[in-house]
Coordinates of C-alpha atoms in Angstrom, one line a residue:
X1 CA 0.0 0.0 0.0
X2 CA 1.4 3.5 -1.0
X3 CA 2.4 5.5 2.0
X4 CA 3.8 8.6 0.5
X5 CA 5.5 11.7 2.5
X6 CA 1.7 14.4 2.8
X7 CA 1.1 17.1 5.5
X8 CA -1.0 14.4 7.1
X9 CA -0.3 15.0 11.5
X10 CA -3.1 12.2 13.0
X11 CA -5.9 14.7 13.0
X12 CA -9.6 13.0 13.3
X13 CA -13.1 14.5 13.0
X14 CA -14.3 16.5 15.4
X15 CA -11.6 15.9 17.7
X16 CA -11.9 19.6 19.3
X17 CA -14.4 18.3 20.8
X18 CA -15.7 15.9 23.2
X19 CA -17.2 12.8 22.0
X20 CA -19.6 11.6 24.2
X21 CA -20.6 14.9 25.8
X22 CA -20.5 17.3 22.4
X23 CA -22.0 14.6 20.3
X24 CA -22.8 11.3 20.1
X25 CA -20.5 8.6 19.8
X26 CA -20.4 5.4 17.4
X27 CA -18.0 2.8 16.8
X28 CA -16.4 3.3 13.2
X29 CA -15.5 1.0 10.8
X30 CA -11.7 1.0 10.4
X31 CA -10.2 2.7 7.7
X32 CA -7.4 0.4 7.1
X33 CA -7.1 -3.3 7.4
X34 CA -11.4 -3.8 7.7
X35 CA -11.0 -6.7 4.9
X36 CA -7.6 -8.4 3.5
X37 CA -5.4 -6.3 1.0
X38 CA -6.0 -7.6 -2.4
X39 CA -3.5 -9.7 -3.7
X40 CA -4.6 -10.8 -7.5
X41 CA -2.4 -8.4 -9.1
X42 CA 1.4 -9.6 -9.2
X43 CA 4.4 -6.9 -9.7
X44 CA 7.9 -7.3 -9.6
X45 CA 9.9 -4.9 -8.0
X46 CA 10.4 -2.5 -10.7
X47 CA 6.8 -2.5 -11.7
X48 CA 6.0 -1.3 -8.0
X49 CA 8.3 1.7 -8.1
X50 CA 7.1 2.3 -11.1
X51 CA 3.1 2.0 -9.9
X52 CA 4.6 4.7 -7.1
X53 CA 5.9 6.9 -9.6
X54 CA 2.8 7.4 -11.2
X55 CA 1.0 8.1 -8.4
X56 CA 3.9 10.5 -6.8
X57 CA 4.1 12.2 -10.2
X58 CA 0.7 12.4 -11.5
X59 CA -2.3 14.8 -10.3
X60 CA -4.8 11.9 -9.2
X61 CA -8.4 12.3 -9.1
X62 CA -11.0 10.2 -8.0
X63 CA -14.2 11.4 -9.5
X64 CA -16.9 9.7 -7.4
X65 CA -16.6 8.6 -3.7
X66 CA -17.8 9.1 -0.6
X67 CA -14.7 9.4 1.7
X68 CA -16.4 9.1 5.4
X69 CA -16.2 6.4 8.2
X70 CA -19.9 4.6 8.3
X71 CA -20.5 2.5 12.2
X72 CA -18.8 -0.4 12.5
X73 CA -22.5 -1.7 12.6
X74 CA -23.7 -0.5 9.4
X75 CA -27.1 -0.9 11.0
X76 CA -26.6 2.0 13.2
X77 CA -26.2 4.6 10.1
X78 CA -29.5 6.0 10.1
X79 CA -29.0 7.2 13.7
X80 CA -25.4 7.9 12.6
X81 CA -26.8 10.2 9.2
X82 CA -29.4 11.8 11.9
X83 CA -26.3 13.8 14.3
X84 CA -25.2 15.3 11.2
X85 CA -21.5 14.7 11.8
X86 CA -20.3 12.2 8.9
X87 CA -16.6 11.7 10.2
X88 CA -14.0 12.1 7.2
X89 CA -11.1 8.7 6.6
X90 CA -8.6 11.7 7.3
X91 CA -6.1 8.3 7.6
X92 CA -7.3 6.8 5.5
X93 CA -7.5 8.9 2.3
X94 CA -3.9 10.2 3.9
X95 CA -2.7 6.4 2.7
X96 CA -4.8 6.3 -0.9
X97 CA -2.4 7.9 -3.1
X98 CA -5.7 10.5 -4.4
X99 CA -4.5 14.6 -5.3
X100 CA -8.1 15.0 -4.9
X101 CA -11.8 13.8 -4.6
X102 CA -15.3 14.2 -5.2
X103 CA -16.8 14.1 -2.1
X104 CA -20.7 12.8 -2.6
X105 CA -21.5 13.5 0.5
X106 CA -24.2 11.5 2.2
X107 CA -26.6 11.8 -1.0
X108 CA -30.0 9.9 -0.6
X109 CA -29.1 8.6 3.1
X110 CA -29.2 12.2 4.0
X111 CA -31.9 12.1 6.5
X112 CA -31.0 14.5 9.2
X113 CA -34.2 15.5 10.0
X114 CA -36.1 13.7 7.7
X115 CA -36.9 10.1 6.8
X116 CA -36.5 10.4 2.9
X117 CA -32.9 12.3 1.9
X118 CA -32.5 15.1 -0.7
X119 CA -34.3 18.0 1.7
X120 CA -32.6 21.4 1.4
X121 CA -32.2 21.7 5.0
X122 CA -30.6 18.3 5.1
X123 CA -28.1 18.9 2.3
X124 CA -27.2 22.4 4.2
X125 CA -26.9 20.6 7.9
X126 CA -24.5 17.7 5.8
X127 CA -22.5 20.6 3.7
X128 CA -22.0 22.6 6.8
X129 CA -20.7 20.3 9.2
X130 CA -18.3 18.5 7.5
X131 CA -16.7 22.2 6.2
X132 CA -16.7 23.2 10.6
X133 CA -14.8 19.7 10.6
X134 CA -12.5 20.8 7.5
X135 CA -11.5 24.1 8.8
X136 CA -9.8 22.9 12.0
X137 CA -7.1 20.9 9.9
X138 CA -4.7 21.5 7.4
X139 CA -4.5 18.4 5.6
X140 CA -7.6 18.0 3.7
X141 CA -8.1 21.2 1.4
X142 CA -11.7 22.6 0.3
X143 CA -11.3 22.9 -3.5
X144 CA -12.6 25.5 -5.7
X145 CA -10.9 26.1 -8.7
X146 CA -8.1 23.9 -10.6
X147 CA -5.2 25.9 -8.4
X148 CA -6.6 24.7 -5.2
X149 CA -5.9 20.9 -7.0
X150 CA -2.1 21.9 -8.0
X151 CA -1.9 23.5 -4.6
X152 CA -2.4 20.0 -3.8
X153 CA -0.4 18.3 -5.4
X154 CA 2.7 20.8 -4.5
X155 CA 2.3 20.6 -1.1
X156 CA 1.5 17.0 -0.4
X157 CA -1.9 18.1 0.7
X158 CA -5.3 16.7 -0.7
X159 CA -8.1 18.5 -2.0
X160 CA -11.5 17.8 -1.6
X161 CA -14.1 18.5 -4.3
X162 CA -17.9 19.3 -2.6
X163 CA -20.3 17.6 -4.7
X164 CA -24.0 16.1 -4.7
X165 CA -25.5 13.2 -6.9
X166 CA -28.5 15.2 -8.0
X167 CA -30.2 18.7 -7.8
X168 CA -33.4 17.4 -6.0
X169 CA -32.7 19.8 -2.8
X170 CA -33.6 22.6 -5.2
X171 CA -36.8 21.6 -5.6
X172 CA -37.9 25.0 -8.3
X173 CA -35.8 27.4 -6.8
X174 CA -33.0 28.0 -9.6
X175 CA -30.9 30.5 -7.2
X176 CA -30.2 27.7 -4.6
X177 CA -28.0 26.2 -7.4
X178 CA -26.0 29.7 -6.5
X179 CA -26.2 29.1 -3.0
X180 CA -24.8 26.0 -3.5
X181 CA -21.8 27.0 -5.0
X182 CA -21.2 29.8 -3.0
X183 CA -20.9 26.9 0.1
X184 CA -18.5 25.6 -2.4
X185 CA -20.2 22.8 -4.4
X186 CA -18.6 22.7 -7.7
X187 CA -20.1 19.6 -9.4
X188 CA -23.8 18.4 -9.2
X189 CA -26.0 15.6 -10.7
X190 CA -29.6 16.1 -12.4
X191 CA -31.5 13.3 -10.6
X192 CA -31.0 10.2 -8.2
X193 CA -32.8 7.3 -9.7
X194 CA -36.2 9.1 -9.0
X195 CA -37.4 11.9 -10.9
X196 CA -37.8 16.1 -10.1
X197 CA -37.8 18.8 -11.6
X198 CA -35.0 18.7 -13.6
X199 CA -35.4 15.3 -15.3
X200 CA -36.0 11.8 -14.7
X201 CA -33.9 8.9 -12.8
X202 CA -32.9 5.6 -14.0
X203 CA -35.6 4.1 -11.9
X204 CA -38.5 5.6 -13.9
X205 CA -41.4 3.6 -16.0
X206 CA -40.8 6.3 -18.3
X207 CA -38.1 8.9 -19.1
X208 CA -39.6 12.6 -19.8
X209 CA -36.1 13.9 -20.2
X210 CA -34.9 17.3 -19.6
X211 CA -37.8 19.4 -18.1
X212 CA -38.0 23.4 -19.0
X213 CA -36.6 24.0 -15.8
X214 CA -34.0 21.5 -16.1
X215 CA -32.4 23.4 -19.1
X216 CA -32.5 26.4 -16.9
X217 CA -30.4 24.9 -14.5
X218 CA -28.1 23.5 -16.8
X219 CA -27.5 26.9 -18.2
X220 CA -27.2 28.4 -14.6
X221 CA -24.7 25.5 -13.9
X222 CA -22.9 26.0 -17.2
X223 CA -23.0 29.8 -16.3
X224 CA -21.9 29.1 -12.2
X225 CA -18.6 26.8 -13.3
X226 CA -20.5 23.7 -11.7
X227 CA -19.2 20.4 -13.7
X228 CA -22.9 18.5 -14.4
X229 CA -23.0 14.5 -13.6
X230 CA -25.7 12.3 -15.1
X231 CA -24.4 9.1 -13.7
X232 CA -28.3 8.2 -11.8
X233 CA -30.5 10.4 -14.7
X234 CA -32.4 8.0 -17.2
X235 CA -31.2 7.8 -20.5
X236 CA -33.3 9.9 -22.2
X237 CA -32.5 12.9 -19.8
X238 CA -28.7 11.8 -20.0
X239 CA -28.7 12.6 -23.6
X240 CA -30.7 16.1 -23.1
X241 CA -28.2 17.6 -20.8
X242 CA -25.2 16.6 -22.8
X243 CA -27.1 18.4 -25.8
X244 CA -27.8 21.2 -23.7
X245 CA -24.9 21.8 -22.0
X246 CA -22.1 24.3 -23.2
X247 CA -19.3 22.6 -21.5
X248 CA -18.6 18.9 -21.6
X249 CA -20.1 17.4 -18.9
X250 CA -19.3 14.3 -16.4
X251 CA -20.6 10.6 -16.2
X252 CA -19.0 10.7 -13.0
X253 CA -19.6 6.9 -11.5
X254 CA -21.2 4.2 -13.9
X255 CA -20.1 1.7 -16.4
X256 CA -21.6 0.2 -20.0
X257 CA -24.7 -1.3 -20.6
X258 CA -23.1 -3.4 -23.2
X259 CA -20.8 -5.1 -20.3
X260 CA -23.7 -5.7 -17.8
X261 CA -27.2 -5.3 -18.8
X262 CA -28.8 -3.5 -16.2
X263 CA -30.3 0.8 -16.0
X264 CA -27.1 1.7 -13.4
X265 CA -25.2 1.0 -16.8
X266 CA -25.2 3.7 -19.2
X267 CA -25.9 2.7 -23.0
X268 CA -23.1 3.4 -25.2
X269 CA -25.0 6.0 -27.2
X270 CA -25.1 7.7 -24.3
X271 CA -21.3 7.2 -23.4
X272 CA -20.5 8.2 -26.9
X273 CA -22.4 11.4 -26.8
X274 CA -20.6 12.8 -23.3
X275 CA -17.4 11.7 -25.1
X276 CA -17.9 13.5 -28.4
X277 CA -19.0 17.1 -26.5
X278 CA -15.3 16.7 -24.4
X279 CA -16.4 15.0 -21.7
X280 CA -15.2 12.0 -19.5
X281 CA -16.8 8.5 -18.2
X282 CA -15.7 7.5 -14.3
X283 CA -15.6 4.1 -13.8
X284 CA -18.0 2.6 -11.3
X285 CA -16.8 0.4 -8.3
X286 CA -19.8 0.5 -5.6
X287 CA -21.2 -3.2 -5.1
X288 CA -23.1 -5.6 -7.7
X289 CA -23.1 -2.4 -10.3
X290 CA -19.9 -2.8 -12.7
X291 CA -20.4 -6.7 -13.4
X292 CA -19.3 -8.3 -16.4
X293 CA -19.8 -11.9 -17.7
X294 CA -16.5 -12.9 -17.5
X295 CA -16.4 -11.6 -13.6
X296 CA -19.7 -11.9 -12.8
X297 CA -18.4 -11.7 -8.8
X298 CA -17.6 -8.7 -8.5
X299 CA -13.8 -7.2 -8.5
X300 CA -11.6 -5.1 -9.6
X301 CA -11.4 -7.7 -12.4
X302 CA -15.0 -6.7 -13.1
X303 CA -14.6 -2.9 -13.2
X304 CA -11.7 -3.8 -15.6
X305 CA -13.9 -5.1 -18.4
X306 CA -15.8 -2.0 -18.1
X307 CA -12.7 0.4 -18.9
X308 CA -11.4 -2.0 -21.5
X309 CA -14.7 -1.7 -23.3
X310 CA -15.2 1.9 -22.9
X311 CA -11.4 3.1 -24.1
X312 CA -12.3 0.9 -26.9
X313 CA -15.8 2.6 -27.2
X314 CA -14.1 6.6 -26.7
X315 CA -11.0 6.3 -26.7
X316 CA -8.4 6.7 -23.8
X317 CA -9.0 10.6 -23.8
X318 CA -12.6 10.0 -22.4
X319 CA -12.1 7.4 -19.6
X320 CA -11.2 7.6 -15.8
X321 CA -12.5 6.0 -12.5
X322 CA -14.9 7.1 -9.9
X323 CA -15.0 4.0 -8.2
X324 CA -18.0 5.4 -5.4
X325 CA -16.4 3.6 -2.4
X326 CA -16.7 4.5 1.6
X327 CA -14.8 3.3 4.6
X328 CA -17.2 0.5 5.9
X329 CA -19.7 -2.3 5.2
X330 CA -21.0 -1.1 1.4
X331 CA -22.8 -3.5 0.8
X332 CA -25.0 -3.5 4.5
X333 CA -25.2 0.3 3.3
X334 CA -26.9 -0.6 -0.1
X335 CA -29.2 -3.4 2.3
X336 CA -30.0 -1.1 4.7
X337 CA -30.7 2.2 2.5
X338 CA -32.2 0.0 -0.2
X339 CA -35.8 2.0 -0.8
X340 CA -33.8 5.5 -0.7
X341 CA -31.0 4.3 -3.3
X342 CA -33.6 2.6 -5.7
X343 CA -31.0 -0.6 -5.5
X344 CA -33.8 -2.9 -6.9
X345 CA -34.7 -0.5 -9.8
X346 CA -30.9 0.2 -10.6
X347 CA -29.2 -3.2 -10.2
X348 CA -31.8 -4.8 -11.8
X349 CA -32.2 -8.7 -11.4
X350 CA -29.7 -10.3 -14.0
X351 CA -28.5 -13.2 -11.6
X352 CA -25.0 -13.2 -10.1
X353 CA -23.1 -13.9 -6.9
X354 CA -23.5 -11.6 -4.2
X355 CA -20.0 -10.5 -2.6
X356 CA -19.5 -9.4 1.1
X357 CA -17.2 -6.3 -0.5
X358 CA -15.4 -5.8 -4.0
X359 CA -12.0 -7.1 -4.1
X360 CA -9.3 -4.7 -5.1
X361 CA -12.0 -1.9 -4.8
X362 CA -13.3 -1.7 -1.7
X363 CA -12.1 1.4 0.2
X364 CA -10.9 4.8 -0.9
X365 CA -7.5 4.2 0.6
X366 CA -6.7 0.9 -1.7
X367 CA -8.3 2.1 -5.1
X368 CA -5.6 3.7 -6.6
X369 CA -2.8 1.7 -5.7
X370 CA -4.5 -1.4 -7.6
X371 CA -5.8 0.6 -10.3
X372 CA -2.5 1.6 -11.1
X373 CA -0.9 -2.2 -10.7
X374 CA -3.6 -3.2 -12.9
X375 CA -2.7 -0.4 -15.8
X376 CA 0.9 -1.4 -15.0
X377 CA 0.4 -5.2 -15.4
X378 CA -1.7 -4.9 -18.4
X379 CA 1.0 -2.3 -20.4
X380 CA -0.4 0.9 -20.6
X381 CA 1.8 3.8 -21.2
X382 CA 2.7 6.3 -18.2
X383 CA 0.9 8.9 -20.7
X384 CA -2.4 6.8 -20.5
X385 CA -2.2 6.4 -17.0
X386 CA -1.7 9.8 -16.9
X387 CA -4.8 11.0 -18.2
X388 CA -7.1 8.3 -16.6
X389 CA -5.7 9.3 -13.4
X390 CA -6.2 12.4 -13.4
X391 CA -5.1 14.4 -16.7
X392 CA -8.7 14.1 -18.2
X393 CA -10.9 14.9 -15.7
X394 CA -8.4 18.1 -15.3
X395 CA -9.0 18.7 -19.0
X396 CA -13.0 19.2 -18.3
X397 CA -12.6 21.0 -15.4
X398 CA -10.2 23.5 -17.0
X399 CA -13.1 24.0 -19.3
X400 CA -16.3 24.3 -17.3
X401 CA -14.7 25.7 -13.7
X402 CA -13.9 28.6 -15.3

């Protein structure tokens, strides 16, 4: 596992304050060591300094996760969610190798106050107290614009991208998209699974695409410097915001349709259309999503197929990885948030084994280092690694985080 020289000193969440007696305290999941270090990819020693290299050298970027610590009993996150105060894998994401993520958030399990997720005060209460928890370290950087990435990188920082799955919390109030990026949110989805006002979700009978007021807030996005996601939209209102949008927009977490035949895929038409307006594909990681027939149990083996097919599909230019992982049980997450994350709707019911956790993939502190082995193993260039790393999401972003 990487463990390079950063500005990382020990710091956890909230720990100016008093657990216990300032809020209430849970038993996390561990951020290193919670399942065995994957061991299906075999390097010599030159291949492994060279797989450290690439991550030392290279701006990385993980497109999609959601960097936090979940309970140790993932049965205890809905009282977890409820305080507010989503701890951040400071150690963790100290050990992963990453320049920067997109940090999700708690997306459709954010039910502070509510039972359902998606509520404007709920996004607020989620955005805000993870920022307090930010500003009282110096490792973990709030990113903005591109510099605040290279600053980064320079420093042996990490930057952390705010970012939501869809634009449900905005209900028809085009301004809050505003609001939103003035708390710093700099890349949003249309809709998660379900339908609003923007478009539809994957989960839909039928797909209405883009509503009126969708293309309003694509413009206002396009006019903000907030990157646009489609990765949970149906297919239909996938294609109208990449035909809408000005600036080349993101597929941030998902794979092909073509690999694994269920609606969390993305048809290729649909993958071909973000790539020939500039924009980039992030491969998908989260449990039972990125399957293929020749790995139908899921692994980085699995998510593999996917990039092979898509580079082939776009070209190399248009690929990277957003592999949507957490520190902690993801799967008990998907069992236990089931209704809110549509899993029935979006995974559909194509038989395969079910797997405890995906191999190679399971945590944001080991996705990079085995992406990289895998990249290395299979003979792709330091230039190609280069850009699925990081070099084309940085391309996008140059364009629309203007």
């Amino acid at each position: 596992m990487l463990d390079p020289a950063t500005r990382y000193d020990g710091y956890t969440s909230y720990s100016y304050l008093e657990a216990g007696t300032d809020y209430r305290e849970f038993k996390l999941a561990p951020e290193l060591g919670r399942v065995p270090a994957y061991q299906g990819i075999s390097l010599t020693d030159g291949q492994r300094d060279r797989v450290r290299r690439l991550l030392t050298d290279n701006v990385v970027i993980s497109l999609h996760d959601h960097p936090s610590v979940f309970p140790e009993e993932i049965d205890q996150t809905v009282d977890y969610n409820r305080t507010a105060r989503h701890h951040t894998g400071y150690a963790g994401l100290a050990r992963s190798g990453m320049t920067a993520v997109f940090d999700n958030m708690m997306d459709g399990t954010c039910c502070v106050t509510s039972q359902m997720g998606w509520k404007w005060t709920d996004v607020i209460a989620d955005l805000g107290m993870r920022l307090s928890d930010l500003a009282h370290q110096d490792y973990l950087i709030r990113v903005e614009k591109l510099a605040d990435i290279r600053y980064a990188h320079e420093t042996g920082r990490m930057g952390l991208v705010l970012a939501t799955e869809a634009a449900t919390m905005i209900e028809n109030e085009l301004d809050r998209i505003d609001m939103l990026y003035g708390f710093g949110v700099r890349q949003m989805g249309i809709a998660y699974s379900e339908a609003n006002t923007l478009g539809s979700g994957l989960k839909e009978r039928g797909d209405g695409g883009l509503t009126y007021f969708g293309e309003k807030a694509v413009r206002r996005m396009n006019k903000l410097g907030i990157a646009i996601d489609v990765s949970h939209s149906g297919d239909r209102t996938s294609a109208d915001v990449i035909a809408a949008s000005t600036k080349p927009i993101f597929i941030t977490h998902a794979g092909s349709r073509t690999v694994w035949p269920t609606n969390r895929m993305k048809p290729d038409e649909v993958i071909r259309a973000c790539a020939e307006r500039g924009g980039v594909l992030g491969l998908e990681a989260a449990p039972h999503t990125t399957l293929s027939p020749a790995h139908p149990e899921h692994s980085i083996e699995s998510v593999m197929d996917h990039f092979v097919h898509c580079v082939e599909l776009v070209g190399i230019d248009h690929v990277a990885f957003g592999p949507d992982t957490l520190f902690g049980d993801h799967v008990g997450l998907h069992d236990t948030f089931a209704a809110h994350l549509s899993i029935a709707e979006a995974h559909g019911h194509v038989e395969h084994p079910r797997v405890s956790y995906v191999d190679g993939l399971e945590n944001p502190a080991e996705c990079y280092w085995n992406i990289v082995s895998w990249l290395v193993s299979h003979d792709y260039s330091d230039d190609e690694i280069g850009k699925v790393l990081g070099g084309n999401i940085m391309r996008v972003l140059e364009e629309v985080w203007h």
